[in-house]
CSV table of C-alpha atoms (C1' of nucleotides) in Angstrom, one decimal:
chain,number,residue,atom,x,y,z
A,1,UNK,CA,101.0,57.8,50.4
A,2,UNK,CA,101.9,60.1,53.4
A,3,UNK,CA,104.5,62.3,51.4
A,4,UNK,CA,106.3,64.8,53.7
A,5,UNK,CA,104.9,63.5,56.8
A,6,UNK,CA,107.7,61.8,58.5
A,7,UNK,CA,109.0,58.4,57.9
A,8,UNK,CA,108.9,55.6,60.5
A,9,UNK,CA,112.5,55.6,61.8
A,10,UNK,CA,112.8,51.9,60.8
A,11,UNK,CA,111.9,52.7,57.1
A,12,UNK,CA,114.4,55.4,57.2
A,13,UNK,CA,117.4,53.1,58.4
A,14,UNK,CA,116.4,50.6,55.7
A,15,UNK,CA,116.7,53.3,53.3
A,16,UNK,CA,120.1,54.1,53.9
A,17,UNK,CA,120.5,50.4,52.6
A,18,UNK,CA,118.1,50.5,49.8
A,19,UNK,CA,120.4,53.4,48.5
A,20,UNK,CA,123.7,51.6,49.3
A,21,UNK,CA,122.0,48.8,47.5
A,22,UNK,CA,120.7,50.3,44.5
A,23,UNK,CA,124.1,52.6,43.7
A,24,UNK,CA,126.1,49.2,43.7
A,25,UNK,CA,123.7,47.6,41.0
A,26,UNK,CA,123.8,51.0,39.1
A,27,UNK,CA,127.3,51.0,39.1
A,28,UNK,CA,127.1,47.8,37.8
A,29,UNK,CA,124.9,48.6,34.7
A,30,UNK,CA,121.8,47.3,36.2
A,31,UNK,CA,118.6,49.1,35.2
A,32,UNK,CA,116.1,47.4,37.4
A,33,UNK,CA,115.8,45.8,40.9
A,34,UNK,CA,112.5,44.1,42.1
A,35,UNK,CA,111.4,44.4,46.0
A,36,UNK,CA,111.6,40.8,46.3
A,37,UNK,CA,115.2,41.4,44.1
A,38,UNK,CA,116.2,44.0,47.3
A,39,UNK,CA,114.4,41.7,49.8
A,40,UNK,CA,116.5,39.0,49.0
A,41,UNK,CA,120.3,40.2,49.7
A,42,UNK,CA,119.0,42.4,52.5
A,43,UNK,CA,117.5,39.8,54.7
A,44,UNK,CA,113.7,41.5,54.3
A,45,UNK,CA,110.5,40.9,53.1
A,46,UNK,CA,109.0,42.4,49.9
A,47,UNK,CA,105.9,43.4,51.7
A,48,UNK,CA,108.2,45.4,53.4
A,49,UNK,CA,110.6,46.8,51.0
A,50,UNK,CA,107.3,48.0,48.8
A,51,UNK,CA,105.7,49.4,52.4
A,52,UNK,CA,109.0,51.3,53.2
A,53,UNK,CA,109.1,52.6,49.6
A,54,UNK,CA,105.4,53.8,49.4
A,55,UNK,CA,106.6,56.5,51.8
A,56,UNK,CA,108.8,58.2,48.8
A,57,UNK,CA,107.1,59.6,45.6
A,58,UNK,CA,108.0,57.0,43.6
A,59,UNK,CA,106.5,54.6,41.3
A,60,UNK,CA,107.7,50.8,39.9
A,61,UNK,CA,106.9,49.7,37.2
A,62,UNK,CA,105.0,46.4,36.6
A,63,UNK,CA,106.6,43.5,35.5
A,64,UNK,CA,110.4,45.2,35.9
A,65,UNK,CA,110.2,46.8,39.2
A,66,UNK,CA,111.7,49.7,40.7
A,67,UNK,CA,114.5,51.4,38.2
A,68,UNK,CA,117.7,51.5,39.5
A,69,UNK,CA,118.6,54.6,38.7
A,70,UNK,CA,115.4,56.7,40.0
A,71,UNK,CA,115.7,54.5,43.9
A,72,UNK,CA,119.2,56.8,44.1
A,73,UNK,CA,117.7,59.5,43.2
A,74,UNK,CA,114.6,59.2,45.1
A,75,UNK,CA,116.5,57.9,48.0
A,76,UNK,CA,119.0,60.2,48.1
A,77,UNK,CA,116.5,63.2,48.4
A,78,UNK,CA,114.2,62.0,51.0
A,79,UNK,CA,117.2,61.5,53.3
A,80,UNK,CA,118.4,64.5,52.4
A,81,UNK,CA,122.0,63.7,51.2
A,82,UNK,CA,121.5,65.7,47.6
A,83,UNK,CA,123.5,68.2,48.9
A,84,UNK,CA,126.6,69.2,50.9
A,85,UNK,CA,125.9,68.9,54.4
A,86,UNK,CA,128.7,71.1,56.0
A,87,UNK,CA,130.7,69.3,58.8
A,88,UNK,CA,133.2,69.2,61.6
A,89,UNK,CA,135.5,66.8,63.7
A,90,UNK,CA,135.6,67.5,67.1
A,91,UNK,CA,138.6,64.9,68.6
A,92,UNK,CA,142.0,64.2,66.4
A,93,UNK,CA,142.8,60.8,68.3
A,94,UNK,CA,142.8,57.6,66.1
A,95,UNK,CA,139.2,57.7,64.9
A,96,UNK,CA,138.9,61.5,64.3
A,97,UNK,CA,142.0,61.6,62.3
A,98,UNK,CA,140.4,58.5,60.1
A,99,UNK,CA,137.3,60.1,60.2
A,100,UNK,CA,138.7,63.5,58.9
A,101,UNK,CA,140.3,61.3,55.9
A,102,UNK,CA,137.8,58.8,55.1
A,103,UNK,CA,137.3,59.5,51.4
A,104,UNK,CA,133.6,57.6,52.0
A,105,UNK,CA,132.0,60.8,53.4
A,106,UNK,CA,132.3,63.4,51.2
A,107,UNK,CA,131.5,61.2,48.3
A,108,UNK,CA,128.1,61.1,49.9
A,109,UNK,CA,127.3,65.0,50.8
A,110,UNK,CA,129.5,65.1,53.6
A,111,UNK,CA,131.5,67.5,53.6
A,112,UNK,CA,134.5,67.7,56.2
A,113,UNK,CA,135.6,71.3,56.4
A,114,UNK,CA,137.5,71.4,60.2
A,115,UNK,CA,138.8,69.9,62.8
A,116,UNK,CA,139.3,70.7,66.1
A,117,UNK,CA,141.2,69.7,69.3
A,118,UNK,CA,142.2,71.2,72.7
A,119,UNK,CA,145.1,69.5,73.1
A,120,UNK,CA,147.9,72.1,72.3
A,121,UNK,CA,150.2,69.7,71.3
A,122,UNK,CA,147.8,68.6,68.1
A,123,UNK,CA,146.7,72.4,67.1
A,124,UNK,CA,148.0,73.5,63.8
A,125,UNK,CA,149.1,70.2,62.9
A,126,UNK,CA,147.5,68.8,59.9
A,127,UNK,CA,145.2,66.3,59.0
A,128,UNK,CA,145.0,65.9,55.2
A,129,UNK,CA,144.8,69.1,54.0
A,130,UNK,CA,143.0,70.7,57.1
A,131,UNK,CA,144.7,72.2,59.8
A,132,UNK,CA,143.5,71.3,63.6
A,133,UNK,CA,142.0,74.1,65.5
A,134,UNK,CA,141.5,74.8,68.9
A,135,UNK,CA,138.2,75.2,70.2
A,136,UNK,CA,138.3,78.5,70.9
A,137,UNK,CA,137.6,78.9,67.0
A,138,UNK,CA,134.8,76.9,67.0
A,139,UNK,CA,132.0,79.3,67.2
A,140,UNK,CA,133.4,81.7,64.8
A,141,UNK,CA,134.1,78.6,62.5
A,142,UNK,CA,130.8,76.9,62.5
A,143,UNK,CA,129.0,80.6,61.8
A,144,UNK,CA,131.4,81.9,59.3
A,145,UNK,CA,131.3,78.3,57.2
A,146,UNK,CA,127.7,77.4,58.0
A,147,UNK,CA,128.7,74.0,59.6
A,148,UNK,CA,125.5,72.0,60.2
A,149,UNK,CA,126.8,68.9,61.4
A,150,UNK,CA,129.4,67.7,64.4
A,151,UNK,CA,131.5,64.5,64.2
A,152,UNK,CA,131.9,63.6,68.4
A,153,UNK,CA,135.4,61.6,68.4
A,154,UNK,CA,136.8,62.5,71.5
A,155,UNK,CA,137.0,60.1,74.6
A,156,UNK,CA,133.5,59.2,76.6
A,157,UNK,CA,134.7,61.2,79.5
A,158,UNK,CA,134.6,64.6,77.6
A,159,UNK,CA,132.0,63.3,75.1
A,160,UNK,CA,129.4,65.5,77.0
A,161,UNK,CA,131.3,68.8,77.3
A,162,UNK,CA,132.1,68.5,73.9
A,163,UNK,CA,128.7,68.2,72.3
A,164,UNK,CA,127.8,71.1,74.5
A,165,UNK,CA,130.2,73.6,73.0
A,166,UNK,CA,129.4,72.4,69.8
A,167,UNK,CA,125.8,73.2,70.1
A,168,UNK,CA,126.9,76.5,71.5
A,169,UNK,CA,128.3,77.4,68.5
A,170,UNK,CA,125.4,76.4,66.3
A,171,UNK,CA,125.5,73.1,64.6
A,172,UNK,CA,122.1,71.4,64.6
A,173,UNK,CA,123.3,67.7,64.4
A,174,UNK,CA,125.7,65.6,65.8
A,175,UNK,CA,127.5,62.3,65.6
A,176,UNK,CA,128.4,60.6,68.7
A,177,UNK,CA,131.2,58.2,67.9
A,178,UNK,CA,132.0,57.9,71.6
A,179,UNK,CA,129.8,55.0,73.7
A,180,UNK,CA,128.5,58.1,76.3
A,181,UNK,CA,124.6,59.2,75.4
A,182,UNK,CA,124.8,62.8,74.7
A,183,UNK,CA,122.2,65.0,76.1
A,184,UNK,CA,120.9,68.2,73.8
A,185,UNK,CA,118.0,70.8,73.6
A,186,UNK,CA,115.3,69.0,72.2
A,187,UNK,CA,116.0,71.3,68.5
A,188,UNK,CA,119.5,68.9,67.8
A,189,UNK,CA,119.2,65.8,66.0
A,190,UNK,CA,121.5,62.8,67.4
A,191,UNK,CA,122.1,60.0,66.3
A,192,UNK,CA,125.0,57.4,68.0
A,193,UNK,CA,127.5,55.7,65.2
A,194,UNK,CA,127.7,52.7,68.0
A,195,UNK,CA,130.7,51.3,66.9
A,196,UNK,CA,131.7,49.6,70.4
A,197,UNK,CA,128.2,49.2,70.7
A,198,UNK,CA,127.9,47.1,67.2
A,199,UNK,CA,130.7,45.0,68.8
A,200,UNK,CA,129.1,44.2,71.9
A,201,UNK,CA,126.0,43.3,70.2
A,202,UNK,CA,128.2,41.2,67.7
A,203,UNK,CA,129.5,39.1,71.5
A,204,UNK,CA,125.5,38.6,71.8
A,205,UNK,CA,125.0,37.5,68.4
A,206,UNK,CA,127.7,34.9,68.4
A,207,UNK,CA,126.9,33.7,72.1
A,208,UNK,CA,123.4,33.2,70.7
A,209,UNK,CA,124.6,31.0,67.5
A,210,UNK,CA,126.8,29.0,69.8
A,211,UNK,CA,124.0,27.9,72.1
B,1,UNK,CA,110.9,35.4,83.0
B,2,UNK,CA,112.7,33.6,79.9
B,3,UNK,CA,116.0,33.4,80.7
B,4,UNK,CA,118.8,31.7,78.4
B,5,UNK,CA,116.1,31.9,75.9
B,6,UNK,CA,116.5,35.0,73.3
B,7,UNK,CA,116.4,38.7,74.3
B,8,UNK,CA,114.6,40.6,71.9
B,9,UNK,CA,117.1,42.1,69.9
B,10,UNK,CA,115.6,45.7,70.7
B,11,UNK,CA,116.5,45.4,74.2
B,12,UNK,CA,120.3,44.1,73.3
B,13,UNK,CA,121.0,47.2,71.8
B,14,UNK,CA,119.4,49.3,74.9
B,15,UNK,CA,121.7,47.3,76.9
B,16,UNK,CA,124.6,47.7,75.2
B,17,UNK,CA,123.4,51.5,76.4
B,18,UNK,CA,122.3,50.4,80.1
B,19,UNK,CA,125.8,49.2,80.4
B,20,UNK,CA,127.4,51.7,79.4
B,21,UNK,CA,125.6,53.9,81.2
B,22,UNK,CA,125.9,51.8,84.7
B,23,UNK,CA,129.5,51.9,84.0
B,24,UNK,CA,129.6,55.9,84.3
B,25,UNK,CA,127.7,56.0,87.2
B,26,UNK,CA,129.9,53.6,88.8
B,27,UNK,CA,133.0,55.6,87.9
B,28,UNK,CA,131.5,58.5,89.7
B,29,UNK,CA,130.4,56.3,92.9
B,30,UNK,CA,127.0,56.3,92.5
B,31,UNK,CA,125.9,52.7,93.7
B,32,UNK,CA,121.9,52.8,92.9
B,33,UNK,CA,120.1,53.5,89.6
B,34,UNK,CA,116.4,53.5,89.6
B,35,UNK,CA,114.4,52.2,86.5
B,36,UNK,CA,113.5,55.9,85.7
B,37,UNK,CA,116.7,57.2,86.5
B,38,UNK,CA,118.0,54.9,83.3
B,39,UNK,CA,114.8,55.9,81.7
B,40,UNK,CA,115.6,59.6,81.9
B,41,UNK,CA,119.1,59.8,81.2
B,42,UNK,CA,118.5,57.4,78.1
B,43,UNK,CA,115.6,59.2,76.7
B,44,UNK,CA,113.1,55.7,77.9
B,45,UNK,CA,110.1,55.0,79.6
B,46,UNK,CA,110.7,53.1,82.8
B,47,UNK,CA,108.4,50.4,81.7
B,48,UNK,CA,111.1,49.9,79.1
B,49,UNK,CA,113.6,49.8,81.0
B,50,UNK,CA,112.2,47.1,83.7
B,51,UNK,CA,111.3,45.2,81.1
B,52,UNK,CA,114.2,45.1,79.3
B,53,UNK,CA,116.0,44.0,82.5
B,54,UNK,CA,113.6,41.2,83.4
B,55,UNK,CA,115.4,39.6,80.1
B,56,UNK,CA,118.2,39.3,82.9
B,57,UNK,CA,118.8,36.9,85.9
B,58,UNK,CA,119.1,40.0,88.5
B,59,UNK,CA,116.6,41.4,90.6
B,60,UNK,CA,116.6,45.5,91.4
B,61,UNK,CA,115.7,46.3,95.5
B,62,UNK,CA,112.4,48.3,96.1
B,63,UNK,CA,113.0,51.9,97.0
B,64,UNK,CA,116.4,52.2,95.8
B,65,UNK,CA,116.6,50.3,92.5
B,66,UNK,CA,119.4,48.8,90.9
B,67,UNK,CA,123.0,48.0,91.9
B,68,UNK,CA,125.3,49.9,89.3
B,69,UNK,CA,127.6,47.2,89.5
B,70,UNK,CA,125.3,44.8,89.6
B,71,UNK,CA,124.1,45.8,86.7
B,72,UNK,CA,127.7,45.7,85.1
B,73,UNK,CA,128.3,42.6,86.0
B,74,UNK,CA,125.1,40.7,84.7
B,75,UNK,CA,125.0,42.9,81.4
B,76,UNK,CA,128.3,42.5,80.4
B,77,UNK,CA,127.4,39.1,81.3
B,78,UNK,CA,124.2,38.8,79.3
B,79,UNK,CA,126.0,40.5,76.4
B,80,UNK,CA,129.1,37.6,76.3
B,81,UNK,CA,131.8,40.4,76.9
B,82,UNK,CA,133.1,38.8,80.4
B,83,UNK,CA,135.6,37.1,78.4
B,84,UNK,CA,138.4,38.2,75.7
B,85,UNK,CA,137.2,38.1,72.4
B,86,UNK,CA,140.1,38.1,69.9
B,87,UNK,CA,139.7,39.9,66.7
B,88,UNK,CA,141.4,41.0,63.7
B,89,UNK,CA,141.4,44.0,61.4
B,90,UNK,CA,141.0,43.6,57.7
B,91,UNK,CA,142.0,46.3,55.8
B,92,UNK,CA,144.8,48.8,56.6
B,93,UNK,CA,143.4,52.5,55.7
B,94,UNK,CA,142.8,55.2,57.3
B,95,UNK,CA,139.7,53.2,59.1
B,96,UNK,CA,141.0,50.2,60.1
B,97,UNK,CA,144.4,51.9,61.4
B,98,UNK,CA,142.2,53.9,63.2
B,99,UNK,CA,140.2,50.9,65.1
B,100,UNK,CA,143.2,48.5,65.4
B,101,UNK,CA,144.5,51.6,68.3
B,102,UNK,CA,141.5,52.3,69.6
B,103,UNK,CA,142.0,51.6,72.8
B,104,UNK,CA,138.0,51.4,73.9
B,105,UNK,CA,137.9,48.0,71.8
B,106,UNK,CA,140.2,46.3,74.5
B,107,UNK,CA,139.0,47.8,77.8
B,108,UNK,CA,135.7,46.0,76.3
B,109,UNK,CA,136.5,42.8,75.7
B,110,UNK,CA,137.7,42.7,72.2
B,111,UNK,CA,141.5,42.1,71.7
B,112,UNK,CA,142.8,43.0,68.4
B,113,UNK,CA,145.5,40.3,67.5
B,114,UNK,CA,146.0,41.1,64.1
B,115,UNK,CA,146.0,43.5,60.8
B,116,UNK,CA,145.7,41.9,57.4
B,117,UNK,CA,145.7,43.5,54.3
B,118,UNK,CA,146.4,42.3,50.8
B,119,UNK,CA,148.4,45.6,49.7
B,120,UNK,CA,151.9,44.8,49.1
B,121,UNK,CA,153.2,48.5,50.3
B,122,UNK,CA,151.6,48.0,53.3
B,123,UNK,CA,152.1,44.4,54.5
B,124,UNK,CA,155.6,44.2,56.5
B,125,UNK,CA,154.6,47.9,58.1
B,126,UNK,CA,153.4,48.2,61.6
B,127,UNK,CA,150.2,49.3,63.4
B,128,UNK,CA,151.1,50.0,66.9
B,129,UNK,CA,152.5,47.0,67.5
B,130,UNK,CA,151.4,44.5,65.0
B,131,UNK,CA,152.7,44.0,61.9
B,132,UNK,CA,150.4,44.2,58.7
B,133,UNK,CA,150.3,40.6,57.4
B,134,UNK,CA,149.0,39.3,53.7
B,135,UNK,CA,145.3,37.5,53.4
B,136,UNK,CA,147.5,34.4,52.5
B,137,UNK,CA,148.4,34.3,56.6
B,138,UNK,CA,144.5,34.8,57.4
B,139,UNK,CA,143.6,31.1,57.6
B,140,UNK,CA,146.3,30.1,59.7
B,141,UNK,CA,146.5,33.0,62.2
B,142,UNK,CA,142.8,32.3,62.4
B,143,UNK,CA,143.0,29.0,64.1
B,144,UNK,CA,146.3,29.0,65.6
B,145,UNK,CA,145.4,32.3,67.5
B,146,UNK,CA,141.5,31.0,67.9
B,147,UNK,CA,140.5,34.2,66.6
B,148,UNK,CA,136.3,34.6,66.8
B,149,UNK,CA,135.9,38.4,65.4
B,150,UNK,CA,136.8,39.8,61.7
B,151,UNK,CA,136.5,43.6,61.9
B,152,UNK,CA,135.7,44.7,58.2
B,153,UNK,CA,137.2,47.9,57.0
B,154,UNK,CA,137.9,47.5,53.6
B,155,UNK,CA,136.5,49.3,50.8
B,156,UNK,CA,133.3,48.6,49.5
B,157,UNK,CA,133.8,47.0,46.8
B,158,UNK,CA,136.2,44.7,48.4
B,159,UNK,CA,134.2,44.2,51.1
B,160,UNK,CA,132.3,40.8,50.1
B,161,UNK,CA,135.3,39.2,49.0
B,162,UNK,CA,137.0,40.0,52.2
B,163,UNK,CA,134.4,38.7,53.8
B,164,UNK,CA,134.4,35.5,52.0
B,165,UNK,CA,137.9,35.4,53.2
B,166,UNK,CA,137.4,35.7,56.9
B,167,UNK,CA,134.5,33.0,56.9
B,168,UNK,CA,136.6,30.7,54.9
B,169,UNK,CA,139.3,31.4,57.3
B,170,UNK,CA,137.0,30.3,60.2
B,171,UNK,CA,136.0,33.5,62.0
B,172,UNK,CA,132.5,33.1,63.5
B,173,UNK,CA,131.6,36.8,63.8
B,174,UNK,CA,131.9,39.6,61.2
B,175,UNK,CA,131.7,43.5,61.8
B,176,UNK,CA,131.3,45.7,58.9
B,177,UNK,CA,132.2,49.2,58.6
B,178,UNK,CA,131.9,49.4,54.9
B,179,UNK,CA,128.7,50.7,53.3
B,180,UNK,CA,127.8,47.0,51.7
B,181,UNK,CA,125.2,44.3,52.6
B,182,UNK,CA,127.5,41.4,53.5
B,183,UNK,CA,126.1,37.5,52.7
B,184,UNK,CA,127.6,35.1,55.0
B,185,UNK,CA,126.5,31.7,55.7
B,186,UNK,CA,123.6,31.2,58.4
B,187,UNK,CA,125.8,29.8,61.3
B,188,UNK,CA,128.3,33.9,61.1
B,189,UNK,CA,127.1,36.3,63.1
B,190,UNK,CA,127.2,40.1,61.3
B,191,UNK,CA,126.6,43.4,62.6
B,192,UNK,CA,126.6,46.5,60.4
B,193,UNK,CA,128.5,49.6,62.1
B,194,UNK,CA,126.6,51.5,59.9
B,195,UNK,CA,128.9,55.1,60.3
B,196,UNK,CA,128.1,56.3,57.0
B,197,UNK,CA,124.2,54.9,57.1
B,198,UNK,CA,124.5,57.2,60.7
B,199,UNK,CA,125.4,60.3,58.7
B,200,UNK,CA,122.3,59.5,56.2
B,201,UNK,CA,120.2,59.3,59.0
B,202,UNK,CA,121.5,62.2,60.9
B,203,UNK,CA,120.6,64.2,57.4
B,204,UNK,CA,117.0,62.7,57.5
B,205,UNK,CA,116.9,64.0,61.7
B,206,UNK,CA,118.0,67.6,60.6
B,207,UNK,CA,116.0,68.6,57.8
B,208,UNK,CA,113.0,67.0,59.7
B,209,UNK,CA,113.5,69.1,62.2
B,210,UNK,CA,113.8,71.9,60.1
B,211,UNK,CA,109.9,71.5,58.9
C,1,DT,C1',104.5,53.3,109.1
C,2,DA,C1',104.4,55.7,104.5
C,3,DG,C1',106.4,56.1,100.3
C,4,DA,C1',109.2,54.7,96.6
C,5,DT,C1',110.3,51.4,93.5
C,6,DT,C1',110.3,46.9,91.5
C,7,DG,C1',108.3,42.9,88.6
C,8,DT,C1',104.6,41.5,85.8
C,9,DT,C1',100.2,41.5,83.5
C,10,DA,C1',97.2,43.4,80.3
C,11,DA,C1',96.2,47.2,77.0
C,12,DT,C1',97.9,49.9,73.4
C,13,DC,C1',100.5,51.0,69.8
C,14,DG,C1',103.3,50.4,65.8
C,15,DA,C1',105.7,47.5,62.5
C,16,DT,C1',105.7,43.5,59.5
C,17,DT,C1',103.6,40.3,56.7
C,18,DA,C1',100.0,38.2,53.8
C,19,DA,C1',96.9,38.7,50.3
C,20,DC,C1',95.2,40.3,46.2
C,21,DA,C1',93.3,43.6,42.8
C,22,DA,C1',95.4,46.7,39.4
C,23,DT,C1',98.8,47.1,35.9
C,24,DC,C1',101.9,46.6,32.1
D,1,DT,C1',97.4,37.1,26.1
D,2,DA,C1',99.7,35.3,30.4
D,3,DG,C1',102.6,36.2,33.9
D,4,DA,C1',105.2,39.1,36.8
D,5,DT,C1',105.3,42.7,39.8
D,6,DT,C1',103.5,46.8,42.0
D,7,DG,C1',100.7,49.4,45.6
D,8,DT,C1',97.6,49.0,49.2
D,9,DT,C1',94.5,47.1,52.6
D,10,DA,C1',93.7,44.1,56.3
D,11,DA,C1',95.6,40.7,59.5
D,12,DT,C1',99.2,39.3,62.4
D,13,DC,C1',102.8,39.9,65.1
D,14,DG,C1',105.9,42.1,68.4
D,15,DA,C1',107.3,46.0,71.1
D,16,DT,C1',106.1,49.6,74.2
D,17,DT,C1',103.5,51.6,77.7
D,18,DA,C1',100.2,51.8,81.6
D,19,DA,C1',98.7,50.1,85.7
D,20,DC,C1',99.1,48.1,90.0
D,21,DA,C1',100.0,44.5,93.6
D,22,DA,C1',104.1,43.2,96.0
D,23,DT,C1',108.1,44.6,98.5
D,24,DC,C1',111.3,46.8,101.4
DNA sequence: TAGATTGTTAATCGATTAACAATC
DNA sequence: TAGATTGTTAATCGATTAACAATC
């Protein structure tokens, strides 16, 4: 039981889904989920479901398993989503825009509190309720409103430049929605959404089933 | 050297990142890329990297490496995007809107064909320039437009059903952007986009680094 | 030629699974 | 109690890395 110590990347990604997982069966009035009961509509083994959870202080219970419940709560916490993380959009095109909106985020400690653009054409226009800044404002922004986190939605070829300013001004993590790998000081966490990427390895995937 | 058999599904997803990278590089001119070069940029080993590649019918050239658009070629190749994949949009919020005009889908390979969505406020209005259609047209559109891909981006709890849809409709390939585990027969291919399950981890990345 | 880089094998490392005693 | 399920150890499996001969 290595609490604190860090979780094995894999364990954390799985986690995201235990969590999905177990607040769908809470809302549903279930009480109790089993590993092999999680195993089963995630495509895993138990083996692994109870290895990936032996990394969270958190006990089952024999005979009824793992109370719904208590995985949220546990989960939650050891990803570190039981509170507001503060957050930008860098990019108003499509995806920032639906991004800025997408009700999905806040509802689970993301907190969207600007966006920005340097297209003049798009500053002070609004998207819901925010108003689109230029990024000029950006370092005063993230300081003054303690923004932790970047959203990266602006085209690949500025993807770079971007992430650069951002980190300038002070976040210390970023999402990259653009397909470009984003280089930062060794102290900023990334991690790519891989949306065109998904598709691409979606083309694989089907290709494969084909053959 | 296992060709046509399997690549480990590890190495598709680092080369969905190879290609994109060997795309930039030959945007900028540069016709070489070295196994450590890839390795570098992409935070790798270059064991990794020649590895990965030997998954690949295509050979790098002592001293200088490989052919950046060599490498495009056989990856997007390997990766079944040398051809159109048509795809449709399911679910006409913010999200879906969003990826229906993103413009990176098509300059991939994936041609969005169609929106469906079963609110009656929004079915008749346009996204870019297709019209939102009911689920009732989903089974027909399907086979008369021989459409392979079903882009998810309904709400969560919709999500399964909508799935159900799309399978029944005769799409062969499903990828979800909503939070949900989707069950789909053994013969559909589905990859998670995983944007909010991104976010979860990025929270995880931070406050690690923060210890 | 000398040096850089590939392709591939073998060694290491880490992740998954199997197995089973402990528990309720 | 008997049976189901956890937590954990050990075994297996797969992925990454190191090393180096072959190549240009």
């Amino acid at each position: 039981m290595p609490f604190n110590s860090t979780i094995p990347p894999l364990a954390v990604k799985r986690m995201t889904e235990y969590l999905a997982h177990a607040r769908e069966l809470c809302r549903n009035g279930e009480e109790w989920v089993s590993s092999s009961g999680l195993a089963e509509t995630l495509g895993l083994t138990s083996s692994t479901v109870r290895q990936d959870l032996s990394h969270v202080e958190f006990s089952g219970t024999s005979k009824r398993g793992y109370s719904t419940a208590g995985l949220v709560q546990v989960l939650t916490s050891a990803l570190g989503a039981d509170r507001q993380w503060r957050s930008i959009v860098m990019g108003v095109g499509n995806l920032g825009r639906a991004l800025a909106q997408h009700r999905e985020f806040e509802r689970q400690g993301f907190d969207i509190c600007g966006v920005f653009d340097d297209d003049c054409r798009k500053v002070g226009t609004h998207v819901g309720e925010l108003m689109v800044q230029p990024t000029t404002e950006l370092k005063t922004f993230v300081s003054e409103n303690q923004i932790k986190i970047g959203i990266l939605a602006v085209p690949a070829t500025a993807a770079q430049e971007a992430a650069n300013e951002l980190v300038e001004a002070g976040i210390t993590g970023l999402l990259n929605l653009s397909i470009t790998h984003i280089a930062t000081p060794r102290d900023i966490a990334v991690v790519d959404a891989r949306i065109v990427a998904s598709l691409l390895e979606l083309s694989y995937a089907i290709k494969a089933l084909e053959e």
